[in-house]
XYZ file of C-alpha atoms in Angstrom:
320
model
C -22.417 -17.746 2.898
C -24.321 -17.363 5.862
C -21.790 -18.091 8.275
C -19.620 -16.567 6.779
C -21.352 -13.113 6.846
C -22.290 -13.706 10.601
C -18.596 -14.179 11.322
C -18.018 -10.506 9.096
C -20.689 -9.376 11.252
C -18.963 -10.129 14.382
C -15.970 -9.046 13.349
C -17.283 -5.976 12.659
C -18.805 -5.768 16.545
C -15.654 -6.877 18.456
C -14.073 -4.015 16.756
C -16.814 -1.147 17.514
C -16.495 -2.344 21.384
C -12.633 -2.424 21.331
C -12.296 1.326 21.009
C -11.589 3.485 23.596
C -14.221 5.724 24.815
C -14.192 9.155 22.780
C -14.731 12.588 24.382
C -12.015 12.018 27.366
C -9.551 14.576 25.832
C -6.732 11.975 25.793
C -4.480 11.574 22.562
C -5.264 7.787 21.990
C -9.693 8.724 22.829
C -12.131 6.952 20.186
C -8.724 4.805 18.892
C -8.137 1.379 19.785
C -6.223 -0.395 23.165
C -2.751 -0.046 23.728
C -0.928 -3.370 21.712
C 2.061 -5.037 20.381
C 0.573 -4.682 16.609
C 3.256 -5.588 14.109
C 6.367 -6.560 15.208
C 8.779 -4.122 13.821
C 7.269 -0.687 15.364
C 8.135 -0.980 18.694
C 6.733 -1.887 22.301
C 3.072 -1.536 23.376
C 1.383 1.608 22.453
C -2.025 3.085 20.219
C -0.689 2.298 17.370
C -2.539 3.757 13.942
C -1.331 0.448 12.400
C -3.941 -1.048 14.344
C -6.947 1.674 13.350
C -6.084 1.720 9.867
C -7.080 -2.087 9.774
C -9.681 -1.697 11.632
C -11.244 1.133 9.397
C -10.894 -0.558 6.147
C -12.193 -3.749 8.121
C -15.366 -1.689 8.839
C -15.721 -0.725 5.196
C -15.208 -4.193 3.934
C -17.441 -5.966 6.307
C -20.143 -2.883 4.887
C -19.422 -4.412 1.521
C -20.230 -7.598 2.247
C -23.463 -7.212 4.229
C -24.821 -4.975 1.974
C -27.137 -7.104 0.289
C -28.276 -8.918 2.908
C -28.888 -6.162 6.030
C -28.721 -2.116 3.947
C -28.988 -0.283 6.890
C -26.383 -2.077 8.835
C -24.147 -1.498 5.854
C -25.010 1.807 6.150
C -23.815 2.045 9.814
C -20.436 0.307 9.359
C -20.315 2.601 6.929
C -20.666 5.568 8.989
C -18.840 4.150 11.717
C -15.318 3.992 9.307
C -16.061 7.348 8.370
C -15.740 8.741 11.996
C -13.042 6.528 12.948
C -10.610 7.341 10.216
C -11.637 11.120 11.355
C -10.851 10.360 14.662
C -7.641 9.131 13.512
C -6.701 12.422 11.462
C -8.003 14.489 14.930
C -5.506 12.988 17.107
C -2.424 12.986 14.963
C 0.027 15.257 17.299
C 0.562 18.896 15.147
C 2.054 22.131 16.964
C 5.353 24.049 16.348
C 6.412 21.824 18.685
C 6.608 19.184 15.970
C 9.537 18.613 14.047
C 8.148 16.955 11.138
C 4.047 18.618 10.886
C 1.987 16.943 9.032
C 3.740 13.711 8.725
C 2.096 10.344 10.645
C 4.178 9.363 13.281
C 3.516 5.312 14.517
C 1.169 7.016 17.284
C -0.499 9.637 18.862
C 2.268 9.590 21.499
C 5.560 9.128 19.224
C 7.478 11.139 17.564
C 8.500 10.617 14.465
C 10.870 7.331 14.382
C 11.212 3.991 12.170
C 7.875 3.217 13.434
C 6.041 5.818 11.489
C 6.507 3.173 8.525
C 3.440 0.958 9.982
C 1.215 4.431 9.421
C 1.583 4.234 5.264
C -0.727 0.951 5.080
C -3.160 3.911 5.303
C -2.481 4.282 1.604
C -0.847 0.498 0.611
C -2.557 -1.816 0.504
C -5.588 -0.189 2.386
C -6.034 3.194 0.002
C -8.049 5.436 3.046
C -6.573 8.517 1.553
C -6.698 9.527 -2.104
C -3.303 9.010 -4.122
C -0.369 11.650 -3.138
C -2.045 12.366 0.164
C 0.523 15.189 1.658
C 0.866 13.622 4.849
C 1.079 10.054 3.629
C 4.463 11.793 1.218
C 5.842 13.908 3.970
C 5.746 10.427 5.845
C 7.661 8.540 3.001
C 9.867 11.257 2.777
C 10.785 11.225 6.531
C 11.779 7.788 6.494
C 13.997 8.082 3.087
C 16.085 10.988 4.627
C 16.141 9.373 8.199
C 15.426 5.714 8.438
C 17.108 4.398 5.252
C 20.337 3.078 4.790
C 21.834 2.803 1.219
C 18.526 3.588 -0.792
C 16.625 0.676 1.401
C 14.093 1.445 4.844
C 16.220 0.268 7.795
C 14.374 -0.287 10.861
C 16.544 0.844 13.939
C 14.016 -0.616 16.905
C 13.280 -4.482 17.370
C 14.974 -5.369 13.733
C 17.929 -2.955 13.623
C 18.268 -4.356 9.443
C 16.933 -3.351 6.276
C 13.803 -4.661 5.297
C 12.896 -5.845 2.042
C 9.620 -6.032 2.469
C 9.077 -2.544 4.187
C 11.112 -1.119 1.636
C 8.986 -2.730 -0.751
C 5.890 -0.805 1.038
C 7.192 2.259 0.394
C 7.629 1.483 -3.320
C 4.060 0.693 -3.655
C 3.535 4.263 -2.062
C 5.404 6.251 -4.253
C 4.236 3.951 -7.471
C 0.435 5.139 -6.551
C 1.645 8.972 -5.857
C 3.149 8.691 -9.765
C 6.706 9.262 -8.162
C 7.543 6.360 -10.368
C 11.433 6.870 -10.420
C 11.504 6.623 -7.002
C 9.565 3.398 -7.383
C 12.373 1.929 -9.271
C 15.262 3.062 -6.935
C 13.096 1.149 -4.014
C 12.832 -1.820 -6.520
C 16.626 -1.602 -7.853
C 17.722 -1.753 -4.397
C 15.707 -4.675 -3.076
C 16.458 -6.657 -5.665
C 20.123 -6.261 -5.834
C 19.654 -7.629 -1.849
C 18.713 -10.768 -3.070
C 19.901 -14.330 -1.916
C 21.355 -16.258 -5.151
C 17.557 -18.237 -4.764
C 16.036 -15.084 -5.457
C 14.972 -14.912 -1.518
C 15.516 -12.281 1.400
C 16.171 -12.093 5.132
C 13.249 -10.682 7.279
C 15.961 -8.250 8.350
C 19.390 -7.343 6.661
C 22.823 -6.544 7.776
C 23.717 -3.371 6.753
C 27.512 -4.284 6.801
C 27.199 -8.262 5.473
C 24.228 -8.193 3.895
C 23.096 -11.288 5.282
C 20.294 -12.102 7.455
C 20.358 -10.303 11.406
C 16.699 -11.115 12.151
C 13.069 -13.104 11.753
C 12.820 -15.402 8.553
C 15.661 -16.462 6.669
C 13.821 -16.727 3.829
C 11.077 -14.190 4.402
C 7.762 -15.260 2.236
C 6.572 -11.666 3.167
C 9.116 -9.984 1.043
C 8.414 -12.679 -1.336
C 5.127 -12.049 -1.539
C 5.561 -8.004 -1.913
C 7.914 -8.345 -4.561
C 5.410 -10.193 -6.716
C 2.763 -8.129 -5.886
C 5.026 -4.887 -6.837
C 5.760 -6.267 -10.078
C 2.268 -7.118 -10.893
C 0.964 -3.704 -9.813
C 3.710 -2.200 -12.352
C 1.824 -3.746 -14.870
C -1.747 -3.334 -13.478
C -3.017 -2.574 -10.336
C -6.489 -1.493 -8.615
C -6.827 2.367 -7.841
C -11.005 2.690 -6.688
C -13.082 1.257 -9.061
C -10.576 1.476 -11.942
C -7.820 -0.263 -13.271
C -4.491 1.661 -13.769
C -2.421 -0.050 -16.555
C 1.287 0.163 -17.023
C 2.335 2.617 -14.879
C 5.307 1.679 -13.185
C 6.947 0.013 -16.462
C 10.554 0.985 -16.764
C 10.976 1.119 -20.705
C 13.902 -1.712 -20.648
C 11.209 -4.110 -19.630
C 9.504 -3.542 -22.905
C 11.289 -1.617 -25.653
C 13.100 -4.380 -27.510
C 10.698 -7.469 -27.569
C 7.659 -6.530 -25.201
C 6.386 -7.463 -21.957
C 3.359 -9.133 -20.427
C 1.380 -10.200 -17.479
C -1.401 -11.935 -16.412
C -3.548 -13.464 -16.342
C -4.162 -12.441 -12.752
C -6.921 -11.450 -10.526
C -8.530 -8.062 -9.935
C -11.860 -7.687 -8.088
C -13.439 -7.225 -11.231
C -12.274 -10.394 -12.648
C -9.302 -11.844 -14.684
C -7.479 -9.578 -16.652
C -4.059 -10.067 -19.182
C -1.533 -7.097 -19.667
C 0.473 -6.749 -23.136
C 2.915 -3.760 -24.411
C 4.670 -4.440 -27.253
C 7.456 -1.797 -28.999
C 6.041 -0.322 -32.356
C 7.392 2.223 -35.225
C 5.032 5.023 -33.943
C 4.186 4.297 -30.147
C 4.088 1.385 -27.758
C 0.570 -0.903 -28.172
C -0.435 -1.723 -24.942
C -3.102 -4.364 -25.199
C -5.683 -5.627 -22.234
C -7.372 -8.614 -21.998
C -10.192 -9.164 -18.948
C -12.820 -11.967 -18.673
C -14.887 -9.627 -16.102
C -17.434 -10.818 -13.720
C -20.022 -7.659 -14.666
C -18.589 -5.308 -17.494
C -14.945 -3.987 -17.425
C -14.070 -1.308 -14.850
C -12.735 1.541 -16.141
C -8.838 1.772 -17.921
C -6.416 4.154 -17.213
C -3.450 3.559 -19.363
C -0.323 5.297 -17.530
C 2.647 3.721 -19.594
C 5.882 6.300 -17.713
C 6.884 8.707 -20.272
C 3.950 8.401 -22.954
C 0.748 10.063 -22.716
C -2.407 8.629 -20.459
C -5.178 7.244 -22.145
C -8.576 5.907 -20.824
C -10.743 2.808 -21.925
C -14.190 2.098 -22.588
C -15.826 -0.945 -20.894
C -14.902 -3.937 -23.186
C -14.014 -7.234 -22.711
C -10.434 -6.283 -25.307
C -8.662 -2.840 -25.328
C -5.361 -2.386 -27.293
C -3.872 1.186 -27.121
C -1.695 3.271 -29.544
C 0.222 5.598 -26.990
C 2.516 8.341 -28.223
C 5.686 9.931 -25.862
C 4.666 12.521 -23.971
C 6.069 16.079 -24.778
Protein backbone atom coordinates (compact mmCIF):
# COMPACT_ATOMS: atom_id res chain seq x y z
CA UNK A 1 0.00 0.00 0.00
CA UNK A 2 2.82 2.08 0.52
CA UNK A 3 4.09 2.19 -2.82
CA UNK A 4 1.33 2.41 -4.09
CA UNK A 5 0.29 5.71 -2.36
CA UNK A 6 3.85 7.16 -3.09
CA UNK A 7 3.23 6.48 -6.77
CA UNK A 8 -0.57 8.47 -6.17
CA UNK A 9 1.54 10.93 -4.58
CA UNK A 10 3.68 11.50 -7.49
CA UNK A 11 1.19 11.43 -9.72
CA UNK A 12 -0.40 13.96 -8.08
CA UNK A 13 3.08 16.26 -8.29
CA UNK A 14 3.91 15.70 -12.01
CA UNK A 15 0.54 17.07 -12.58
CA UNK A 16 0.72 20.37 -10.25
CA UNK A 17 4.20 21.15 -12.21
CA UNK A 18 2.72 20.40 -15.70
CA UNK A 19 0.44 23.42 -15.67
CA UNK A 20 1.07 26.40 -17.27
CA UNK A 21 1.88 29.36 -15.27
CA UNK A 22 -1.44 31.32 -14.26
CA UNK A 23 -1.74 35.14 -14.25
CA UNK A 24 -0.18 35.63 -17.99
CA UNK A 25 -3.61 36.67 -19.45
CA UNK A 26 -3.40 33.94 -22.14
CA UNK A 27 -6.55 31.66 -22.86
CA UNK A 28 -4.77 28.26 -22.12
CA UNK A 29 -2.90 30.22 -18.39
CA UNK A 30 -3.11 27.83 -15.18
CA UNK A 31 -4.33 24.79 -17.85
CA UNK A 32 -2.12 22.17 -18.94
CA UNK A 33 0.65 21.95 -22.18
CA UNK A 34 -0.42 21.94 -25.55
CA UNK A 35 -0.99 17.80 -26.55
CA UNK A 36 -2.31 15.22 -28.80
CA UNK A 37 -4.84 13.96 -25.86
CA UNK A 38 -7.33 11.53 -27.31
CA UNK A 39 -7.18 10.69 -30.65
CA UNK A 40 -10.41 11.72 -32.13
CA UNK A 41 -10.39 15.67 -31.21
CA UNK A 42 -8.00 16.87 -33.40
CA UNK A 43 -4.22 18.07 -33.67
CA UNK A 44 -2.16 19.50 -30.77
CA UNK A 45 -3.82 22.05 -28.68
CA UNK A 46 -4.99 22.82 -24.58
CA UNK A 47 -7.31 20.54 -24.66
CA UNK A 48 -9.98 20.46 -21.47
CA UNK A 49 -9.96 16.67 -22.11
CA UNK A 50 -6.70 16.76 -20.63
CA UNK A 51 -7.70 19.13 -17.34
CA UNK A 52 -10.74 17.34 -16.67
CA UNK A 53 -8.50 14.19 -15.94
CA UNK A 54 -6.27 15.86 -14.32
CA UNK A 55 -8.83 17.48 -11.82
CA UNK A 56 -10.62 14.40 -10.89
CA UNK A 57 -6.98 12.83 -10.70
CA UNK A 58 -6.25 15.48 -8.00
CA UNK A 59 -9.42 14.62 -6.12
CA UNK A 60 -8.83 10.94 -6.25
CA UNK A 61 -5.25 10.93 -5.30
CA UNK A 62 -6.87 13.36 -2.09
CA UNK A 63 -8.97 10.30 -1.43
CA UNK A 64 -6.49 8.05 -1.17
CA UNK A 65 -3.91 9.88 0.97
CA UNK A 66 -6.27 10.95 3.26
CA UNK A 67 -5.60 8.69 5.94
CA UNK A 68 -2.23 8.59 5.79
CA UNK A 69 -0.98 12.56 5.20
CA UNK A 70 -4.70 15.01 6.14
CA UNK A 71 -3.26 18.05 5.26
CA UNK A 72 -1.84 17.00 1.99
CA UNK A 73 -5.30 15.69 1.22
CA UNK A 74 -6.41 18.82 2.06
CA UNK A 75 -4.16 20.59 -0.53
CA UNK A 76 -4.92 18.30 -3.50
CA UNK A 77 -8.01 19.09 -2.48
CA UNK A 78 -7.79 22.69 -2.86
CA UNK A 79 -5.66 22.48 -5.72
CA UNK A 80 -8.79 20.59 -7.93
CA UNK A 81 -10.93 23.15 -6.69
CA UNK A 82 -8.96 26.04 -8.41
CA UNK A 83 -8.14 24.14 -11.37
CA UNK A 84 -11.59 23.11 -12.40
CA UNK A 85 -12.23 27.08 -11.74
CA UNK A 86 -9.60 27.89 -13.87
CA UNK A 87 -11.09 25.74 -16.37
CA UNK A 88 -14.70 27.42 -16.20
CA UNK A 89 -12.57 31.09 -16.34
CA UNK A 90 -11.09 30.42 -19.59
CA UNK A 91 -13.92 28.87 -21.50
CA UNK A 92 -14.21 31.54 -24.58
CA UNK A 93 -17.92 33.54 -23.97
CA UNK A 94 -18.73 36.95 -25.91
CA UNK A 95 -21.44 37.74 -28.54
CA UNK A 96 -18.91 36.77 -30.60
CA UNK A 97 -19.74 33.16 -29.79
CA UNK A 98 -22.06 31.25 -31.68
CA UNK A 99 -22.93 28.66 -29.31
CA UNK A 100 -22.40 30.66 -25.39
CA UNK A 101 -22.20 28.68 -22.84
CA UNK A 102 -21.46 25.45 -24.48
CA UNK A 103 -17.65 23.76 -23.96
CA UNK A 104 -15.91 23.83 -27.00
CA UNK A 105 -12.65 21.05 -27.13
CA UNK A 106 -10.48 24.25 -26.05
CA UNK A 107 -9.95 27.54 -25.05
CA UNK A 108 -8.95 28.30 -28.66
CA UNK A 109 -11.73 26.26 -30.73
CA UNK A 110 -14.77 26.86 -31.68
CA UNK A 111 -17.29 24.75 -31.35
CA UNK A 112 -16.59 21.48 -33.64
CA UNK A 113 -16.74 17.49 -33.22
CA UNK A 114 -14.09 18.00 -30.75
CA UNK A 115 -16.21 19.61 -28.14
CA UNK A 116 -17.33 15.83 -27.48
CA UNK A 117 -13.91 15.14 -25.41
CA UNK A 118 -15.25 18.23 -22.97
CA UNK A 119 -18.51 16.00 -21.59
CA UNK A 120 -16.10 13.48 -19.60
CA UNK A 121 -16.50 16.54 -17.32
CA UNK A 122 -19.80 14.96 -16.38
CA UNK A 123 -19.27 10.95 -17.66
CA UNK A 124 -17.53 9.20 -16.19
CA UNK A 125 -15.74 12.02 -14.13
CA UNK A 126 -19.13 13.86 -12.55
CA UNK A 127 -17.14 17.59 -11.86
CA UNK A 128 -20.42 19.27 -12.42
CA UNK A 129 -23.71 18.40 -10.73
CA UNK A 130 -26.31 16.41 -13.01
CA UNK A 131 -28.01 18.66 -15.94
CA UNK A 132 -25.18 21.15 -15.74
CA UNK A 133 -26.44 23.86 -18.54
CA UNK A 134 -23.31 23.99 -20.26
CA UNK A 135 -22.53 20.30 -20.14
CA UNK A 136 -26.57 20.07 -22.12
CA UNK A 137 -26.04 22.98 -24.40
CA UNK A 138 -22.79 20.90 -25.28
CA UNK A 139 -24.76 17.59 -25.94
CA UNK A 140 -27.16 19.44 -27.71
CA UNK A 141 -24.59 21.07 -30.10
CA UNK A 142 -23.26 17.93 -31.17
CA UNK A 143 -26.89 16.17 -31.76
CA UNK A 144 -27.97 19.06 -34.14
CA UNK A 145 -24.42 19.38 -35.76
CA UNK A 146 -22.10 16.47 -35.41
CA UNK A 147 -24.54 13.52 -35.68
CA UNK A 148 -25.46 11.61 -38.50
CA UNK A 149 -28.65 9.41 -38.39
CA UNK A 150 -29.34 9.67 -34.51
CA UNK A 151 -25.44 8.54 -33.85
CA UNK A 152 -22.20 11.29 -32.93
CA UNK A 153 -20.14 11.34 -36.15
CA UNK A 154 -16.79 12.65 -35.78
CA UNK A 155 -15.81 14.74 -38.96
CA UNK A 156 -11.81 15.33 -37.98
CA UNK A 157 -9.21 12.36 -37.71
CA UNK A 158 -12.22 9.56 -37.79
CA UNK A 159 -14.66 11.08 -40.30
CA UNK A 160 -17.31 7.81 -38.95
CA UNK A 161 -19.75 7.37 -36.37
CA UNK A 162 -18.65 6.30 -33.19
CA UNK A 163 -20.21 3.87 -31.08
CA UNK A 164 -18.53 4.47 -28.29
CA UNK A 165 -18.77 8.39 -28.32
CA UNK A 166 -22.24 8.04 -29.03
CA UNK A 167 -22.45 5.86 -26.20
CA UNK A 168 -20.86 8.90 -24.03
CA UNK A 169 -23.41 11.01 -24.78
CA UNK A 170 -26.05 8.48 -23.68
CA UNK A 171 -24.55 8.24 -20.34
CA UNK A 172 -24.92 12.17 -20.33
CA UNK A 173 -28.34 12.51 -21.01
CA UNK A 174 -29.21 9.18 -18.74
CA UNK A 175 -27.65 11.28 -15.60
CA UNK A 176 -29.52 14.71 -16.78
CA UNK A 177 -32.97 12.33 -16.54
CA UNK A 178 -33.38 13.00 -20.41
CA UNK A 179 -33.94 9.30 -20.41
CA UNK A 180 -35.72 9.06 -23.89
CA UNK A 181 -32.99 10.48 -25.39
CA UNK A 182 -30.90 7.85 -23.64
CA UNK A 183 -32.69 5.20 -25.49
CA UNK A 184 -32.57 6.81 -29.02
CA UNK A 185 -28.51 6.94 -28.37
CA UNK A 186 -28.84 3.22 -27.25
CA UNK A 187 -31.43 2.13 -30.13
CA UNK A 188 -29.11 3.48 -32.57
CA UNK A 189 -25.83 1.94 -31.45
CA UNK A 190 -27.11 -1.14 -31.16
CA UNK A 191 -28.85 -1.50 -34.40
CA UNK A 192 -24.90 -0.68 -35.70
CA UNK A 193 -23.89 -3.81 -34.51
CA UNK A 194 -21.65 -6.51 -36.26
CA UNK A 195 -23.72 -9.98 -36.34
CA UNK A 196 -20.97 -10.85 -33.16
CA UNK A 197 -22.52 -8.22 -31.32
CA UNK A 198 -19.16 -5.99 -31.98
CA UNK A 199 -18.45 -2.42 -33.54
CA UNK A 200 -15.91 -0.57 -35.67
CA UNK A 201 -13.85 2.17 -33.83
CA UNK A 202 -15.29 4.32 -36.61
CA UNK A 203 -18.37 3.71 -38.97
CA UNK A 204 -19.23 4.36 -42.51
CA UNK A 205 -21.97 6.44 -42.73
CA UNK A 206 -22.92 5.04 -46.24
CA UNK A 207 -21.81 1.03 -45.62
CA UNK A 208 -21.93 0.83 -42.27
CA UNK A 209 -18.85 -0.97 -41.98
CA UNK A 210 -15.69 -0.15 -40.38
CA UNK A 211 -13.58 3.29 -41.98
CA UNK A 212 -11.19 3.56 -39.01
CA UNK A 213 -9.10 2.27 -35.66
CA UNK A 214 -10.31 -1.20 -34.23
CA UNK A 215 -12.31 -3.50 -36.08
CA UNK A 216 -13.67 -4.79 -33.25
CA UNK A 217 -13.46 -1.87 -30.86
CA UNK A 218 -13.32 -3.27 -27.00
CA UNK A 219 -13.97 0.47 -26.12
CA UNK A 220 -17.44 0.47 -27.45
CA UNK A 221 -17.64 -2.88 -25.98
CA UNK A 222 -16.86 -1.88 -22.87
CA UNK A 223 -19.36 1.35 -22.89
CA UNK A 224 -22.14 -0.62 -23.95
CA UNK A 225 -21.90 -2.82 -20.88
CA UNK A 226 -21.30 -0.20 -18.71
CA UNK A 227 -24.54 1.75 -20.20
CA UNK A 228 -26.63 -1.12 -19.59
CA UNK A 229 -25.49 -1.66 -16.13
CA UNK A 230 -25.89 2.02 -15.21
CA UNK A 231 -29.66 1.63 -16.57
CA UNK A 232 -30.10 -0.60 -13.89
CA UNK A 233 -27.87 1.03 -11.21
CA UNK A 234 -25.34 3.41 -11.31
CA UNK A 235 -23.23 5.75 -8.82
CA UNK A 236 -24.46 9.50 -8.62
CA UNK A 237 -22.13 11.04 -5.29
CA UNK A 238 -22.44 9.01 -2.49
CA UNK A 239 -25.74 7.39 -3.56
CA UNK A 240 -26.94 4.79 -5.61
CA UNK A 241 -29.57 5.65 -8.32
CA UNK A 242 -31.65 2.49 -9.14
CA UNK A 243 -33.54 1.82 -12.30
CA UNK A 244 -33.53 4.78 -14.01
CA UNK A 245 -32.88 4.29 -17.46
CA UNK A 246 -35.19 1.01 -17.68
CA UNK A 247 -37.30 1.09 -20.78
CA UNK A 248 -40.57 -0.77 -19.53
CA UNK A 249 -40.21 -3.67 -22.36
CA UNK A 250 -37.18 -4.79 -20.46
CA UNK A 251 -39.35 -5.59 -17.53
CA UNK A 252 -43.13 -5.55 -17.91
CA UNK A 253 -43.85 -9.13 -18.93
CA UNK A 254 -41.41 -11.41 -16.89
CA UNK A 255 -38.90 -8.95 -15.06
CA UNK A 256 -35.43 -7.98 -15.30
CA UNK A 257 -32.24 -8.17 -13.28
CA UNK A 258 -28.67 -7.33 -12.76
CA UNK A 259 -25.90 -7.84 -10.77
CA UNK A 260 -24.25 -8.76 -8.93
CA UNK A 261 -21.76 -6.05 -9.81
CA UNK A 262 -19.49 -3.66 -8.17
CA UNK A 263 -20.14 -0.19 -6.77
CA UNK A 264 -17.62 1.58 -4.49
CA UNK A 265 -19.68 0.73 -1.73
CA UNK A 266 -19.62 -2.87 -2.37
CA UNK A 267 -21.59 -5.60 -4.30
CA UNK A 268 -24.96 -4.90 -5.02
CA UNK A 269 -27.97 -7.12 -7.10
CA UNK A 270 -30.82 -5.22 -9.04
CA UNK A 271 -34.44 -6.93 -9.40
CA UNK A 272 -37.88 -5.39 -10.93
CA UNK A 273 -40.40 -7.64 -11.38
CA UNK A 274 -44.15 -6.67 -13.05
CA UNK A 275 -46.95 -6.78 -10.29
CA UNK A 276 -50.97 -6.20 -10.19
CA UNK A 277 -50.50 -2.78 -8.42
CA UNK A 278 -46.88 -1.43 -9.27
CA UNK A 279 -43.52 -2.77 -10.33
CA UNK A 280 -41.33 -4.35 -7.09
CA UNK A 281 -38.04 -3.33 -7.56
CA UNK A 282 -35.88 -5.27 -5.17
CA UNK A 283 -31.96 -4.49 -4.12
CA UNK A 284 -29.61 -6.67 -2.85
CA UNK A 285 -25.90 -5.20 -1.58
CA UNK A 286 -23.26 -7.03 0.54
CA UNK A 287 -21.67 -3.43 1.48
CA UNK A 288 -18.25 -2.88 2.74
CA UNK A 289 -19.60 -0.18 5.65
CA UNK A 290 -23.52 0.24 5.65
CA UNK A 291 -25.53 0.79 2.38
CA UNK A 292 -25.24 4.19 0.67
CA UNK A 293 -28.19 5.79 0.14
CA UNK A 294 -31.17 4.48 -2.65
CA UNK A 295 -32.76 6.46 -5.01
CA UNK A 296 -35.25 4.41 -6.85
CA UNK A 297 -35.92 6.26 -10.35
CA UNK A 298 -37.85 3.41 -12.28
CA UNK A 299 -38.94 5.99 -15.86
CA UNK A 300 -42.52 6.66 -15.58
CA UNK A 301 -43.31 5.60 -11.82
CA UNK A 302 -42.75 7.68 -8.92
CA UNK A 303 -39.07 8.07 -7.06
CA UNK A 304 -38.61 6.53 -3.92
CA UNK A 305 -35.61 6.59 -1.46
CA UNK A 306 -34.06 3.76 0.80
CA UNK A 307 -32.89 3.41 4.17
CA UNK A 308 -29.42 1.89 4.79
CA UNK A 309 -30.02 -1.95 4.74
CA UNK A 310 -28.32 -4.70 3.56
CA UNK A 311 -32.18 -5.74 1.43
CA UNK A 312 -34.62 -3.08 0.02
CA UNK A 313 -37.63 -4.20 -2.14
CA UNK A 314 -39.88 -1.29 -3.37
CA UNK A 315 -43.64 -1.03 -4.23
CA UNK A 316 -43.58 1.87 -6.91
CA UNK A 317 -46.80 3.25 -8.33
CA UNK A 318 -47.00 5.22 -12.11
CA UNK A 319 -46.46 8.53 -11.82
CA UNK A 320 -49.43 10.97 -12.57
Amino acid sequence: PDAWLAAVARGARWIQRKRLPGGTGRPEAGLLPAGFSAEHLGPNDFYYWDDFWAVAGLRGAAALVEEQDAPRATRLRDEADEFLATIERSVPAGPHRRFPGAFPASPKRRMDSGAIGSLVADYPLQLFPPGDRRILETADYLRDHSSYQGGFFQNMIHSGINPYLTLHLAQVRLRAGQVGETWKLLEHVAALASPTGQWPEAIHPRTNGGCMGDGQHIWAAAEWALLVRDCFVREEGERLVIGSGLRPEWWRESGAGFGPTLTPFGIVSVRIDPADEGPRVTVDGHWRAGSPPLEIRLPGHDAQTGAPAARNEFQLTRSI
